[in-house]
Short mmCIF file of C-alpha atoms in Angstrom, two decimals:
data_model
loop_
_atom_site.label_atom_id
_atom_site.label_comp_id
_atom_site.label_asym_id
_atom_site.label_seq_id
_atom_site.Cartn_x
_atom_site.Cartn_y
_atom_site.Cartn_z
CA MET A 1 40.53 -2.07 -26.20
CA PRO A 2 39.82 0.26 -23.13
CA VAL A 3 37.13 -0.78 -20.71
CA ARG A 4 35.94 1.30 -17.82
CA VAL A 5 35.30 -0.51 -14.58
CA LEU A 6 33.28 1.01 -11.85
CA LEU A 7 33.30 -0.13 -8.24
CA PHE A 8 30.74 0.68 -5.76
CA ALA A 9 30.13 0.82 -1.98
CA ALA A 10 32.09 -2.12 -0.25
CA TYR A 11 33.83 -3.20 -3.61
CA ARG A 12 35.11 0.44 -3.85
CA ASP A 13 36.39 0.44 -0.13
CA ALA A 14 38.04 -2.86 -0.78
CA ALA A 15 39.84 -1.78 -4.02
CA GLY A 16 40.63 1.77 -2.82
CA ARG A 17 39.36 2.84 -6.29
CA GLU A 18 36.19 3.90 -7.94
CA VAL A 19 37.01 4.15 -11.52
CA ILE A 20 39.61 1.84 -13.30
CA ASP A 21 40.33 2.00 -16.80
CA LEU A 22 41.55 -1.49 -18.09
CA PRO A 23 43.26 -2.13 -21.39
CA LEU A 24 42.02 -5.58 -22.61
CA PRO A 25 42.36 -7.81 -25.69
CA ALA A 26 39.20 -7.76 -27.68
CA PRO A 27 36.79 -9.77 -27.66
CA ALA A 28 36.38 -10.04 -23.85
CA THR A 29 33.77 -11.25 -21.43
CA VAL A 30 32.80 -9.91 -17.96
CA ALA A 31 34.69 -12.77 -16.48
CA GLU A 32 37.88 -11.80 -18.31
CA VAL A 33 37.66 -8.27 -17.26
CA LEU A 34 37.07 -9.33 -13.65
CA ARG A 35 40.19 -11.56 -13.86
CA GLN A 36 42.39 -8.65 -15.28
CA LEU A 37 41.09 -6.18 -12.69
CA LYS A 38 42.01 -8.61 -9.87
CA LEU A 39 45.69 -8.85 -11.44
CA ALA A 40 45.89 -5.00 -11.94
CA VAL A 41 44.46 -3.86 -8.70
CA PRO A 42 45.76 -5.42 -5.37
CA GLY A 43 42.62 -4.66 -3.41
CA ALA A 44 40.33 -6.14 -6.08
CA GLY A 45 41.54 -9.65 -5.15
CA ALA A 46 39.00 -9.46 -2.26
CA LEU A 47 36.10 -9.26 -4.68
CA PRO A 48 33.91 -12.35 -4.78
CA GLU A 49 34.19 -14.93 -7.46
CA ARG A 50 30.82 -14.09 -9.16
CA PRO A 51 29.91 -10.62 -8.16
CA LEU A 52 26.58 -8.90 -9.64
CA VAL A 53 27.73 -6.96 -12.71
CA ALA A 54 26.13 -4.59 -15.27
CA VAL A 55 27.38 -3.56 -18.66
CA ASN A 56 26.36 -0.14 -19.76
CA GLN A 57 24.00 0.28 -16.89
CA VAL A 58 22.12 -3.16 -17.62
CA HIS A 59 22.39 -6.17 -15.37
CA ALA A 60 24.73 -8.64 -17.05
CA ARG A 61 26.15 -12.23 -16.48
CA LEU A 62 29.75 -13.26 -16.14
CA GLU A 63 29.52 -14.65 -19.77
CA SER A 64 28.15 -11.47 -21.29
CA PRO A 65 30.48 -9.76 -23.79
CA VAL A 66 32.24 -6.56 -23.17
CA ALA A 67 32.93 -4.36 -26.25
CA ASP A 68 35.25 -1.25 -26.87
CA GLY A 69 34.30 1.53 -24.62
CA ASP A 70 31.78 -0.30 -22.56
CA GLU A 71 31.28 0.61 -18.79
CA LEU A 72 31.48 -2.35 -16.66
CA ALA A 73 30.11 -1.90 -13.09
CA LEU A 74 30.78 -4.34 -10.26
CA LEU A 75 27.80 -4.28 -7.87
CA PRO A 76 27.89 -5.23 -4.24
CA PRO A 77 24.63 -6.99 -2.85
CA LEU A 78 21.94 -4.50 -3.43
CA ALA A 79 20.35 -2.86 -0.26
CA GLY A 80 17.93 -0.44 -1.58
CA GLY A 81 14.37 0.21 -0.22
CA MET B 1 32.81 9.07 -9.72
CA SER B 2 29.89 11.56 -9.13
CA TRP B 3 26.98 12.23 -11.37
CA PRO B 4 24.68 15.13 -10.94
CA CYS B 5 22.02 14.00 -8.42
CA CYS B 6 19.49 13.77 -9.56
CA ARG B 7 18.05 13.36 -13.16
CA ARG B 8 15.99 16.39 -14.42
CA SER B 9 15.26 14.84 -17.79
CA ARG B 10 11.61 14.75 -17.35
CA GLY B 11 10.72 18.47 -17.28
CA VAL B 12 10.59 19.57 -13.71
CA ASP B 13 10.91 15.92 -12.54
CA VAL B 14 13.69 15.24 -10.26
CA GLY B 15 13.92 11.55 -11.42
CA HIS B 16 13.31 8.55 -9.21
CA LEU B 17 16.47 9.11 -6.88
CA THR B 18 16.71 12.21 -4.83
CA ASP B 19 18.96 13.79 -2.15
CA ALA B 20 16.05 15.66 -0.68
CA ALA B 21 13.53 14.56 1.85
CA ILE B 22 10.62 12.65 0.29
CA ALA B 23 7.24 14.24 0.88
CA LEU B 24 4.36 11.98 0.10
CA GLY B 25 1.77 14.49 -0.85
CA PRO B 26 3.40 15.49 -4.25
CA LEU B 27 3.87 11.90 -5.13
CA LEU B 28 0.11 11.23 -4.59
CA GLU B 29 -0.66 14.17 -6.59
CA GLU B 30 1.70 12.83 -9.29
CA ALA B 31 0.06 9.43 -9.44
CA ALA B 32 -3.58 10.09 -8.83
CA ARG B 33 -6.29 11.07 -11.36
CA PRO B 34 -9.98 11.41 -10.94
CA ASP B 35 -10.38 7.96 -12.73
CA ARG B 36 -7.73 6.23 -10.58
CA GLY B 37 -9.72 5.46 -7.32
CA GLY B 38 -7.30 2.86 -5.71
CA VAL B 39 -3.92 4.16 -4.49
CA THR B 40 -1.55 1.80 -2.81
CA THR B 41 1.59 3.18 -1.30
CA PHE B 42 4.57 1.65 0.27
CA LEU B 43 7.04 3.60 2.27
CA GLY B 44 10.21 2.07 3.57
CA LEU B 45 11.31 4.04 6.69
CA VAL B 46 14.66 4.13 8.39
CA ARG B 47 14.33 1.77 11.28
CA ASN B 48 16.28 2.05 14.48
CA HIS B 49 17.49 -1.68 14.50
CA GLN B 50 18.82 -4.16 12.24
CA ASP B 51 19.71 -7.75 13.23
CA GLY B 52 19.33 -6.72 16.88
CA ARG B 53 21.78 -3.80 16.69
CA THR B 54 20.84 -0.28 17.26
CA VAL B 55 21.06 1.84 14.23
CA LEU B 56 21.76 5.70 14.67
CA ARG B 57 21.77 6.81 11.12
CA LEU B 58 22.54 5.71 7.55
CA GLU B 59 23.77 6.65 4.04
CA TYR B 60 22.27 5.45 0.82
CA SER B 61 24.55 5.54 -2.19
CA ALA B 62 23.60 4.62 -5.77
CA TYR B 63 25.10 3.94 -9.28
CA LEU B 64 22.78 6.67 -10.28
CA PRO B 65 22.33 6.60 -13.90
CA MET B 66 21.66 2.92 -13.80
CA ALA B 67 19.41 3.15 -10.91
CA GLU B 68 17.27 5.69 -12.71
CA ALA B 69 17.33 3.59 -15.90
CA GLU B 70 16.48 0.34 -14.07
CA THR B 71 13.75 2.00 -12.07
CA ASP B 72 12.23 3.23 -15.45
CA ARG B 73 12.48 -0.30 -16.61
CA ILE B 74 10.64 -1.64 -13.55
CA ILE B 75 7.91 0.92 -13.83
CA ALA B 76 7.35 0.13 -17.56
CA GLU B 77 7.10 -3.52 -16.68
CA ALA B 78 4.56 -2.68 -14.14
CA ALA B 79 2.72 -0.48 -16.53
CA ALA B 80 2.72 -3.28 -19.13
CA ARG B 81 1.08 -5.67 -16.53
CA TRP B 82 -1.39 -3.63 -14.80
CA PRO B 83 -3.31 -0.52 -15.89
CA ALA B 84 -1.54 1.51 -13.13
CA ARG B 85 0.47 4.70 -12.80
CA VAL B 86 3.47 4.18 -10.56
CA VAL B 87 5.64 6.77 -9.01
CA VAL B 88 8.86 5.94 -7.19
CA ARG B 89 11.23 8.02 -5.11
CA HIS B 90 14.40 6.73 -3.40
CA ARG B 91 16.55 8.52 -1.16
CA VAL B 92 20.33 9.00 -1.49
CA GLY B 93 22.70 10.50 0.83
CA ALA B 94 22.38 10.87 4.82
CA LEU B 95 19.31 9.71 6.56
CA VAL B 96 18.12 9.59 10.06
CA ILE B 97 15.71 7.18 11.88
CA GLY B 98 12.19 7.64 10.61
CA ASP B 99 13.20 9.21 7.34
CA ILE B 100 11.30 7.94 4.24
CA ALA B 101 14.02 5.99 2.44
CA VAL B 102 11.73 4.78 -0.47
CA ALA B 103 8.29 5.70 -1.59
CA VAL B 104 6.32 3.61 -4.15
CA VAL B 105 2.77 4.89 -5.24
CA ALA B 106 0.53 3.01 -7.48
CA ALA B 107 -2.68 4.44 -8.58
CA ALA B 108 -5.46 2.43 -10.51
CA ALA B 109 -9.05 2.34 -11.28
CA HIS B 110 -9.19 -0.89 -8.96
CA ARG B 111 -7.59 -1.68 -5.81
CA ALA B 112 -6.27 -5.11 -6.79
CA GLU B 113 -4.17 -3.60 -9.59
CA ALA B 114 -2.87 -0.82 -7.37
CA PHE B 115 -1.79 -3.32 -4.72
CA GLU B 116 -0.25 -5.66 -7.31
CA ALA B 117 1.48 -2.96 -9.07
CA CYS B 118 2.95 -1.40 -5.92
CA ARG B 119 4.12 -4.78 -4.55
CA TYR B 120 5.78 -5.75 -7.87
CA VAL B 121 7.65 -2.42 -8.08
CA ILE B 122 9.13 -2.37 -4.56
CA GLU B 123 10.08 -6.05 -4.79
CA GLU B 124 11.75 -5.58 -8.17
CA LEU B 125 13.38 -2.37 -6.91
CA LYS B 126 15.03 -4.16 -4.00
CA ARG B 127 16.23 -6.95 -6.25
CA ARG B 128 17.56 -4.78 -9.18
CA VAL B 129 18.16 -1.13 -8.36
CA PRO B 130 21.85 -0.44 -7.76
CA VAL B 131 21.47 1.27 -4.25
CA TRP B 132 23.70 0.70 -1.24
CA LYS B 133 23.18 1.32 2.46
CA LYS B 134 25.80 2.10 4.99
CA GLU B 135 24.61 1.73 8.58
CA PHE B 136 26.15 3.64 11.52
CA TYR B 137 25.60 1.67 14.84
CA ALA B 138 25.37 2.95 18.29
CA ASP B 139 28.36 0.91 19.10
CA GLY B 140 30.38 3.02 16.85
CA THR B 141 30.73 0.43 14.06
CA ILE B 142 29.87 1.18 10.37
CA GLU B 143 28.84 -1.26 7.85
CA TRP B 144 27.85 -1.76 4.31
CA VAL B 145 24.57 -3.64 4.63
CA ASP B 146 24.44 -7.07 2.82
CA PRO B 147 20.92 -8.39 2.68
CA THR B 148 22.17 -11.65 1.23
CA ALA B 149 24.25 -12.42 4.22
CA ARG B 150 21.20 -12.35 6.53
CA PRO B 151 18.79 -14.88 7.56
CA ALA B 152 15.84 -15.04 5.13
CA ARG B 153 13.36 -13.56 7.50
CA VAL B 154 15.28 -10.43 7.82
CA GLU B 155 16.40 -10.36 4.15
CA ARG B 156 12.59 -9.63 3.18
CA THR B 157 12.70 -6.48 5.14
CA MET C 1 -31.75 7.66 13.83
CA SER C 2 -28.51 9.66 14.50
CA TRP C 3 -25.50 8.66 16.52
CA PRO C 4 -22.93 11.27 17.44
CA CYS C 5 -20.32 11.24 14.70
CA CYS C 6 -17.94 9.98 15.43
CA ARG C 7 -16.64 7.95 18.44
CA ARG C 8 -14.36 9.58 21.11
CA SER C 9 -13.84 6.57 23.29
CA ARG C 10 -10.12 6.32 22.84
CA GLY C 11 -8.93 9.58 24.38
CA VAL C 12 -8.47 12.08 21.51
CA ASP C 13 -9.08 9.60 18.85
CA VAL C 14 -12.08 10.39 16.55
CA GLY C 15 -12.79 6.65 15.83
CA HIS C 16 -12.48 4.91 12.46
CA LEU C 17 -15.40 7.01 10.90
CA THR C 18 -15.21 10.53 10.47
CA ASP C 19 -17.22 13.38 8.85
CA ALA C 20 -13.87 15.60 8.47
CA ALA C 21 -11.42 15.37 5.48
CA ILE C 22 -8.93 12.62 6.01
CA ALA C 23 -5.25 13.71 6.20
CA LEU C 24 -2.80 10.88 5.50
CA GLY C 25 0.28 12.58 7.56
CA PRO C 26 -1.46 12.08 11.17
CA LEU C 27 -2.47 8.45 10.14
CA LEU C 28 1.16 7.61 9.22
CA GLU C 29 2.41 9.07 12.46
CA GLU C 30 -0.28 7.13 14.38
CA ALA C 31 0.86 3.79 12.71
CA ALA C 32 4.65 4.19 12.41
CA ARG C 33 7.14 3.57 15.00
CA PRO C 34 10.95 3.53 14.81
CA ASP C 35 10.87 -0.24 14.63
CA ARG C 36 8.27 -0.44 11.99
CA GLY C 37 10.07 0.19 8.83
CA GLY C 38 7.51 -0.93 6.20
CA VAL C 39 4.33 0.98 5.81
CA THR C 40 1.63 0.15 3.33
CA THR C 41 -1.16 2.45 2.71
CA PHE C 42 -4.45 2.15 0.66
CA LEU C 43 -6.36 5.15 -0.02
CA GLY C 44 -9.71 4.96 -1.87
CA LEU C 45 -10.38 8.11 -3.64
CA VAL C 46 -13.72 9.33 -4.98
CA ARG C 47 -13.71 8.76 -8.63
CA ASN C 48 -15.40 10.75 -11.30
CA HIS C 49 -16.97 7.82 -12.99
CA GLN C 50 -18.78 4.54 -12.12
CA ASP C 51 -20.17 1.98 -14.70
CA GLY C 52 -19.60 4.48 -17.39
CA ARG C 53 -21.50 7.32 -15.83
CA THR C 54 -20.08 10.64 -14.74
CA VAL C 55 -20.15 11.17 -10.87
CA LEU C 56 -20.33 14.65 -9.39
CA ARG C 57 -20.42 13.98 -5.83
CA LEU C 58 -21.46 11.30 -3.36
CA GLU C 59 -22.61 10.96 0.16
CA TYR C 60 -21.65 8.08 2.53
CA SER C 61 -23.65 6.96 5.51
CA ALA C 62 -23.02 4.35 7.97
CA TYR C 63 -24.54 2.30 10.80
CA LEU C 64 -22.03 4.08 12.97
CA PRO C 65 -21.88 2.05 16.31
CA MET C 66 -21.72 -1.14 14.25
CA ALA C 67 -19.22 0.20 11.71
CA GLU C 68 -16.84 1.18 14.52
CA ALA C 69 -17.29 -2.13 16.26
CA GLU C 70 -16.76 -4.21 13.03
CA THR C 71 -13.72 -2.14 12.03
CA ASP C 72 -12.27 -2.96 15.44
CA ARG C 73 -12.86 -6.51 14.90
CA ILE C 74 -11.21 -6.47 11.57
CA ILE C 75 -8.03 -4.51 13.02
CA ALA C 76 -7.96 -7.11 15.75
CA GLU C 77 -8.03 -10.00 13.38
CA ALA C 78 -5.20 -8.36 11.25
CA ALA C 79 -3.25 -7.77 14.38
CA ALA C 80 -3.74 -11.57 15.43
CA ARG C 81 -2.37 -12.65 11.97
CA TRP C 82 0.55 -10.24 11.43
CA PRO C 83 2.77 -8.32 13.70
CA ALA C 84 1.48 -5.10 12.21
CA ARG C 85 -0.31 -1.94 13.50
CA VAL C 86 -3.26 -0.90 11.29
CA VAL C 87 -5.06 2.33 11.32
CA VAL C 88 -8.32 2.94 9.59
CA ARG C 89 -10.20 6.09 8.61
CA HIS C 90 -13.55 6.13 6.47
CA ARG C 91 -15.32 9.18 5.69
CA VAL C 92 -19.20 9.75 6.15
CA GLY C 93 -21.07 12.69 4.86
CA ALA C 94 -20.72 14.70 1.66
CA LEU C 95 -17.56 14.07 -0.61
CA VAL C 96 -16.45 15.28 -3.98
CA ILE C 97 -14.19 13.95 -6.56
CA GLY C 98 -10.81 13.23 -5.48
CA ASP C 99 -11.48 13.12 -1.72
CA ILE C 100 -10.16 10.41 0.39
CA ALA C 101 -13.06 8.08 1.13
CA VAL C 102 -11.17 5.62 2.99
CA ALA C 103 -7.60 5.15 4.30
CA VAL C 104 -5.79 2.12 5.65
CA VAL C 105 -2.32 2.25 6.94
CA ALA C 106 -0.45 -0.84 8.05
CA ALA C 107 3.07 -0.50 9.59
CA ALA C 108 5.32 -3.52 10.38
CA ALA C 109 8.74 -4.34 10.65
CA HIS C 110 8.77 -6.21 7.38
CA ARG C 111 7.07 -5.07 4.05
CA ALA C 112 5.38 -8.45 3.41
CA GLU C 113 3.37 -8.11 6.68
CA ALA C 114 2.57 -4.52 5.96
CA PHE C 115 1.03 -5.39 2.53
CA GLU C 116 -0.81 -8.45 3.61
CA ALA C 117 -2.29 -6.70 6.68
CA CYS C 118 -3.27 -3.67 4.61
CA ARG C 119 -4.91 -5.72 2.00
CA TYR C 120 -6.67 -7.88 4.49
CA VAL C 121 -8.23 -4.91 6.27
CA ILE C 122 -9.56 -3.10 3.08
CA GLU C 123 -10.89 -6.41 1.66
CA GLU C 124 -12.83 -7.06 4.89
CA LEU C 125 -13.71 -3.64 5.31
CA LYS C 126 -15.44 -3.63 2.08
CA ARG C 127 -17.10 -6.94 2.78
CA ARG C 128 -18.25 -6.32 6.30
CA VAL C 129 -18.35 -2.66 7.63
CA PRO C 130 -22.09 -1.18 7.15
CA VAL C 131 -21.42 1.75 5.08
CA TRP C 132 -23.35 2.96 2.04
CA LYS C 133 -22.71 5.12 -0.81
CA LYS C 134 -25.20 7.52 -2.62
CA GLU C 135 -23.90 8.75 -5.92
CA PHE C 136 -25.05 12.04 -7.59
CA TYR C 137 -24.54 11.71 -11.42
CA ALA C 138 -24.23 14.33 -14.03
CA ASP C 139 -27.49 13.40 -15.64
CA GLY C 140 -29.30 14.43 -12.54
CA THR C 141 -30.02 11.03 -11.16
CA ILE C 142 -29.07 9.76 -7.79
CA GLU C 143 -28.44 6.23 -6.64
CA TRP C 144 -27.72 4.07 -3.61
CA VAL C 145 -24.65 2.09 -5.04
CA ASP C 146 -24.96 -1.68 -5.05
CA PRO C 147 -21.82 -3.46 -5.71
CA THR C 148 -23.57 -6.76 -5.65
CA ALA C 149 -25.48 -5.84 -8.80
CA ARG C 150 -22.31 -4.98 -10.77
CA PRO C 151 -20.16 -7.07 -13.11
CA ALA C 152 -17.54 -8.84 -11.17
CA ARG C 153 -14.77 -6.79 -12.58
CA VAL C 154 -16.26 -3.57 -11.36
CA GLU C 155 -17.37 -5.05 -8.09
CA ARG C 156 -13.70 -5.33 -6.91
CA THR C 157 -13.24 -1.59 -7.18
CA MET D 1 -41.34 -8.79 23.49
CA PRO D 2 -40.20 -5.63 21.98
CA VAL D 3 -37.42 -5.79 19.06
CA ARG D 4 -36.08 -2.57 17.47
CA VAL D 5 -35.53 -2.78 13.79
CA LEU D 6 -33.15 -0.36 12.06
CA LEU D 7 -33.26 0.28 8.30
CA PHE D 8 -30.44 1.89 6.47
CA ALA D 9 -29.85 3.68 3.08
CA ALA D 10 -31.89 2.15 0.28
CA TYR D 11 -34.10 0.06 2.79
CA ARG D 12 -34.79 3.08 4.82
CA ASP D 13 -36.07 4.88 1.61
CA ALA D 14 -38.02 1.96 0.64
CA ALA D 15 -39.92 1.81 3.91
CA GLY D 16 -40.17 5.26 4.67
CA ARG D 17 -38.90 4.62 8.05
CA GLU D 18 -35.57 4.26 9.94
CA VAL D 19 -36.52 2.76 13.26
CA ILE D 20 -39.49 0.49 13.81
CA ASP D 21 -40.35 -1.00 17.15
CA LEU D 22 -42.02 -4.43 16.64
CA PRO D 23 -43.81 -6.32 19.25
CA LEU D 24 -43.09 -10.19 18.69
CA PRO D 25 -43.74 -13.35 20.38
CA ALA D 26 -40.74 -14.65 22.05
CA PRO D 27 -38.65 -16.72 21.08
CA ALA D 28 -38.15 -15.43 17.52
CA THR D 29 -35.60 -15.57 14.71
CA VAL D 30 -34.42 -12.83 12.21
CA ALA D 31 -36.44 -14.42 9.56
CA GLU D 32 -39.59 -14.13 11.71
CA VAL D 33 -38.88 -10.47 12.57
CA LEU D 34 -38.47 -9.81 8.91
CA ARG D 35 -41.81 -11.53 8.18
CA GLN D 36 -43.49 -9.36 10.79
CA LEU D 37 -41.93 -6.38 9.52
CA LYS D 38 -43.23 -6.90 5.96
CA LEU D 39 -46.76 -7.36 7.35
CA ALA D 40 -46.54 -4.04 9.52
CA VAL D 41 -44.86 -1.71 7.29
CA PRO D 42 -46.12 -1.41 3.93
CA GLY D 43 -43.05 -0.15 2.11
CA ALA D 44 -41.00 -2.97 3.74
CA GLY D 45 -42.55 -5.38 1.32
CA ALA D 46 -40.00 -4.24 -1.13
CA LEU D 47 -37.01 -5.62 0.93
CA PRO D 48 -35.31 -8.67 -0.48
CA GLU D 49 -36.05 -12.14 0.86
CA ARG D 50 -32.67 -12.49 2.35
CA PRO D 51 -31.08 -9.18 3.33
CA LEU D 52 -27.89 -8.82 5.01
CA VAL D 53 -28.69 -8.48 8.75
CA ALA D 54 -27.01 -7.60 11.97
CA VAL D 55 -28.23 -8.36 15.60
CA ASN D 56 -26.74 -6.06 18.25
CA GLN D 57 -24.15 -4.70 15.78
CA VAL D 58 -22.81 -7.95 14.85
CA HIS D 59 -23.41 -9.80 11.48
CA ALA D 60 -26.10 -12.39 11.66
CA ARG D 61 -28.02 -14.91 9.62
CA LEU D 62 -31.86 -15.20 9.10
CA GLU D 63 -31.91 -18.24 11.44
CA SER D 64 -30.16 -16.37 14.24
CA PRO D 65 -32.21 -15.87 17.34
CA VAL D 66 -33.61 -12.52 18.38
CA ALA D 67 -34.19 -11.89 22.16
CA ASP D 68 -36.10 -9.33 24.13
CA GLY D 69 -34.62 -5.80 23.70
CA ASP D 70 -32.29 -6.78 20.73
CA GLU D 71 -31.35 -4.36 18.08
CA LEU D 72 -31.95 -5.98 14.56
CA ALA D 73 -30.31 -4.05 11.57
CA LEU D 74 -31.35 -4.64 8.09
CA LEU D 75 -28.27 -3.72 5.81
CA PRO D 76 -28.43 -3.01 2.10
CA PRO D 77 -25.44 -4.17 0.00
CA LEU D 78 -22.47 -2.60 1.66
CA ALA D 79 -20.61 0.04 -0.40
CA GLY D 80 -17.78 1.24 1.79
CA GLY D 81 -14.30 1.96 0.77
#
């Protein structure tokens, strides 16, 4: 199944990419997507073990399920306000 | 990726995030009403220092659609807990020292509610809304700010 | 008795009490500084109702020299407890619905301090500063407001 | 000794006066001034037993001393803010 991964700020700089479409065996979890991402994108190896994540624009956990067509975002430490 | 900045889904409303300078007057107008006598406002201004280093300017970026949605959720939570109207604006793009980076206005009939709703929203906003800050220092270096890597005292800024 | 309204002892400063409309912009300028990134403001606006009655307008009067001195003391207490700069303005004279009756601006390096200093000052101001409010109701009656005679919920307004 | 008493807002309306200079035997307390005031000014009888008071622009108590030339203020319930 295709999953779109979005990278922001420092993570985007590290990976050199901001949007990555990954083909994945369904069903998957956030953790599995993260593992595949680190294999597929060299710069992504520098991402932390447990980054802040969102699935379809809602905060999620590494154990959260990821479904066909979901948008998974990897969020560096927030620094708003 | 780029999303149109910024949401215009609520009539003439520009959404919670904006790439234009934040003016407090219109936000007060938006939040206040003749029966809401207590108005608490928090402004986060761009400071000229961070961890002892001189900051010249900065850039905020955001995961815009999620930032809008998460801010909506926070405001709804506040509205469920306190009879208060809360208005939020957060800048994205390039800012200079003294600029308003974020404004939270909470208007209620009683001041306790206005204070509590305002405080709740700014705390949750900083904890949950996907916005990032790149600081440009006087020594020529540039850094993505990581509040989690700072001493606790500074982390609360 | 009548005192000149209002104190002009601090240079061009008009004192904490004023018979002119309160504009927030100059107060923010007065409190903010490039190293004070968190600014919490409380505005007390004239509401159109009080205990279920419709208010048309009101008049604030004060024991002016004591009101200035007591406000000085409250600000000094806040400054001793929090590294914050606090600016206060309170209207005297005739006000209409929506007017700013009181403004408290607290600027600090960190938002917790700004919130706490602002809240402290407005609470102490309401408890200690000698100001009185005469309300003019839609039914033609006129009353000096006595917060101590009201139910606790309303007393916190 | 002369003591100046100031009345404000509802108290001024009740007493029909805003400034009252009272001659008093020294030493005196706020309570004594209040007692004398109620005798000297008819409308002052309506003032409460224990009003909020200030001596020389500082909050005081009924037991606080009042000295020659002091300014004693009787303060109705405060309603600022």
